[in-house]
CSV table of C-alpha atoms in Angstrom, one decimal:
chain,number,residue,atom,x,y,z
A,26,MET,CA,3.4,14.1,0.1
A,27,ASP,CA,6.9,15.0,1.2
A,28,LYS,CA,10.2,13.3,0.5
A,29,GLN,CA,10.4,11.8,4.0
A,30,THR,CA,7.0,10.1,3.8
A,31,ALA,CA,7.8,8.8,0.3
A,32,THR,CA,11.1,7.4,1.5
A,33,ALA,CA,9.4,5.7,4.5
A,34,VAL,CA,6.9,4.1,2.1
A,35,PHE,CA,9.5,2.9,-0.3
A,36,GLU,CA,11.6,1.5,2.5
A,37,SER,CA,8.7,-0.5,3.8
A,38,LEU,CA,7.8,-1.8,0.3
A,39,ALA,CA,11.5,-2.8,-0.3
A,40,SER,CA,10.7,-6.2,1.3
A,41,GLY,CA,9.2,-8.7,-1.2
A,42,VAL,CA,6.9,-10.1,1.5
A,43,ARG,CA,5.6,-6.7,2.5
A,44,LEU,CA,5.0,-5.8,-1.2
A,45,ASP,CA,3.1,-9.1,-1.6
A,46,ILE,CA,1.0,-8.3,1.5
A,47,PHE,CA,0.3,-4.7,0.4
A,48,ARG,CA,-0.7,-5.8,-3.1
A,49,LEU,CA,-3.0,-8.5,-1.7
A,50,LEU,CA,-4.7,-5.9,0.5
A,51,VAL,CA,-5.1,-3.5,-2.4
A,52,LYS,CA,-6.8,-6.3,-4.3
A,53,GLN,CA,-9.2,-6.8,-1.4
A,54,GLY,CA,-10.3,-3.2,-1.4
A,55,PRO,CA,-12.2,-1.8,1.6
A,56,ASP,CA,-13.0,-5.3,2.9
A,57,GLY,CA,-9.4,-6.0,3.8
A,58,LEU,CA,-8.3,-9.3,5.4
A,59,VAL,CA,-7.6,-10.6,8.9
A,60,ALA,CA,-4.0,-11.6,9.6
A,61,GLY,CA,-4.7,-15.3,9.4
A,62,ASP,CA,-6.2,-15.0,5.9
A,63,ILE,CA,-3.2,-12.9,4.8
A,64,ALA,CA,-0.8,-15.6,6.1
A,65,ALA,CA,-2.7,-18.4,4.5
A,66,ALA,CA,-3.0,-16.6,1.1
A,67,LEU,CA,0.7,-16.0,1.0
A,68,SER,CA,1.8,-19.2,2.7
A,69,LEU,CA,3.6,-17.3,5.5
A,70,PRO,CA,4.1,-18.3,9.1
A,71,PRO,CA,2.0,-16.3,11.5
A,72,THR,CA,5.0,-14.7,13.3
A,73,ASN,CA,6.5,-13.6,10.1
A,74,THR,CA,3.2,-12.2,8.9
A,75,SER,CA,2.8,-10.2,12.2
A,76,PHE,CA,6.3,-8.7,11.8
A,77,HIS,CA,5.6,-7.5,8.3
A,78,LEU,CA,2.1,-6.2,9.1
A,79,LYS,CA,3.6,-4.1,11.9
A,80,ALA,CA,6.2,-2.6,9.5
A,81,LEU,CA,3.5,-1.8,7.0
A,82,THR,CA,1.2,-0.3,9.6
A,83,HIS,CA,4.1,1.8,11.0
A,84,ALA,CA,4.8,3.2,7.5
A,85,GLY,CA,1.1,4.1,7.1
A,86,LEU,CA,0.6,1.8,4.2
A,87,ILE,CA,-2.1,-0.3,6.0
A,88,SER,CA,-4.5,0.2,8.8
A,89,ALA,CA,-5.6,-2.3,11.4
A,90,GLU,CA,-9.0,-2.4,13.0
A,91,GLN,CA,-10.0,-4.7,15.9
A,92,GLU,CA,-12.8,-7.1,15.2
A,93,GLY,CA,-13.4,-9.3,18.2
A,94,ARG,CA,-10.2,-11.3,18.7
A,95,TYR,CA,-8.9,-10.5,15.2
A,96,GLN,CA,-7.5,-7.5,13.5
A,97,ARG,CA,-8.6,-6.6,10.0
A,98,TYR,CA,-6.0,-5.0,7.8
A,99,ARG,CA,-6.8,-2.7,4.9
A,100,ALA,CA,-4.5,-1.0,2.4
A,101,ASN,CA,-4.3,2.8,2.6
A,102,ILE,CA,-5.4,3.4,-0.9
A,103,ALA,CA,-5.2,7.2,-0.5
A,104,LEU,CA,-1.5,7.0,0.5
A,105,MET,CA,-0.9,4.8,-2.6
A,106,VAL,CA,-2.5,7.3,-4.9
A,107,ASP,CA,-0.6,10.2,-3.2
A,108,LEU,CA,2.7,8.3,-3.8
A,109,ILE,CA,1.8,7.8,-7.4
A,110,GLY,CA,1.1,11.6,-7.6
A,111,TYR,CA,4.3,12.4,-5.9
A,112,LEU,CA,6.3,10.3,-8.4
A,113,SER,CA,4.5,11.8,-11.4
A,114,ASP,CA,3.9,15.4,-10.3
A,115,GLU,CA,6.8,16.8,-12.3
A,116,CYS,CA,6.5,14.5,-15.2
A,117,CYS,CA,7.7,16.0,-18.5
A,118,SER,CA,8.9,19.2,-16.7
A,119,GLY,CA,5.5,20.8,-16.7
A,120,ARG,CA,4.9,20.2,-20.4
A,121,PRO,CA,1.8,17.9,-20.5
A,122,GLU,CA,2.0,17.5,-24.3
A,123,LEU,CA,5.1,15.3,-23.7
A,124,CYS,CA,3.0,13.0,-21.5
A,125,ASP,CA,0.4,12.2,-24.2
A,126,GLY,CA,-0.3,8.5,-24.3
A,127,LEU,CA,0.9,7.8,-20.8
A,128,PRO,CA,-1.6,6.3,-18.3
A,129,GLU,CA,-3.4,8.5,-15.8
A,130,LYS,CA,-1.9,8.8,-12.3
A,131,SER,CA,-4.2,6.1,-11.0
A,132,ALA,CA,-6.2,3.3,-12.5
A,133,CYS,CA,-8.2,3.1,-9.3
A,134,ARG,CA,-10.7,6.0,-9.9
A,135,GLU,CA,-13.3,4.7,-7.4
A,136,CYS,CA,-10.8,4.7,-4.5
A,137,THR,CA,-9.7,8.3,-4.7
């Protein structure tokens, strides 16, 4: 991951609503959710939900797949793991012994 991509991801997640949507989709895993279910789960108006889903899709944090008349949204878990890696790549200045006791880069081992 490069700095420009990381910045775009962080800018997208700077909205509390978008952060809630992304976390909800991460929780759903590969099944994802349709927009109406996202709006209902977070008590959001549909137009507000669409606006935030578009911003998350543009940042690459989620993907949308057409299912009949609905779109199913899924979190981009690989991008999330890459971002975690980007943030922690230079942890402890290349001295791994200083990082003992810190959690692994990702708790989501099945998703990588």
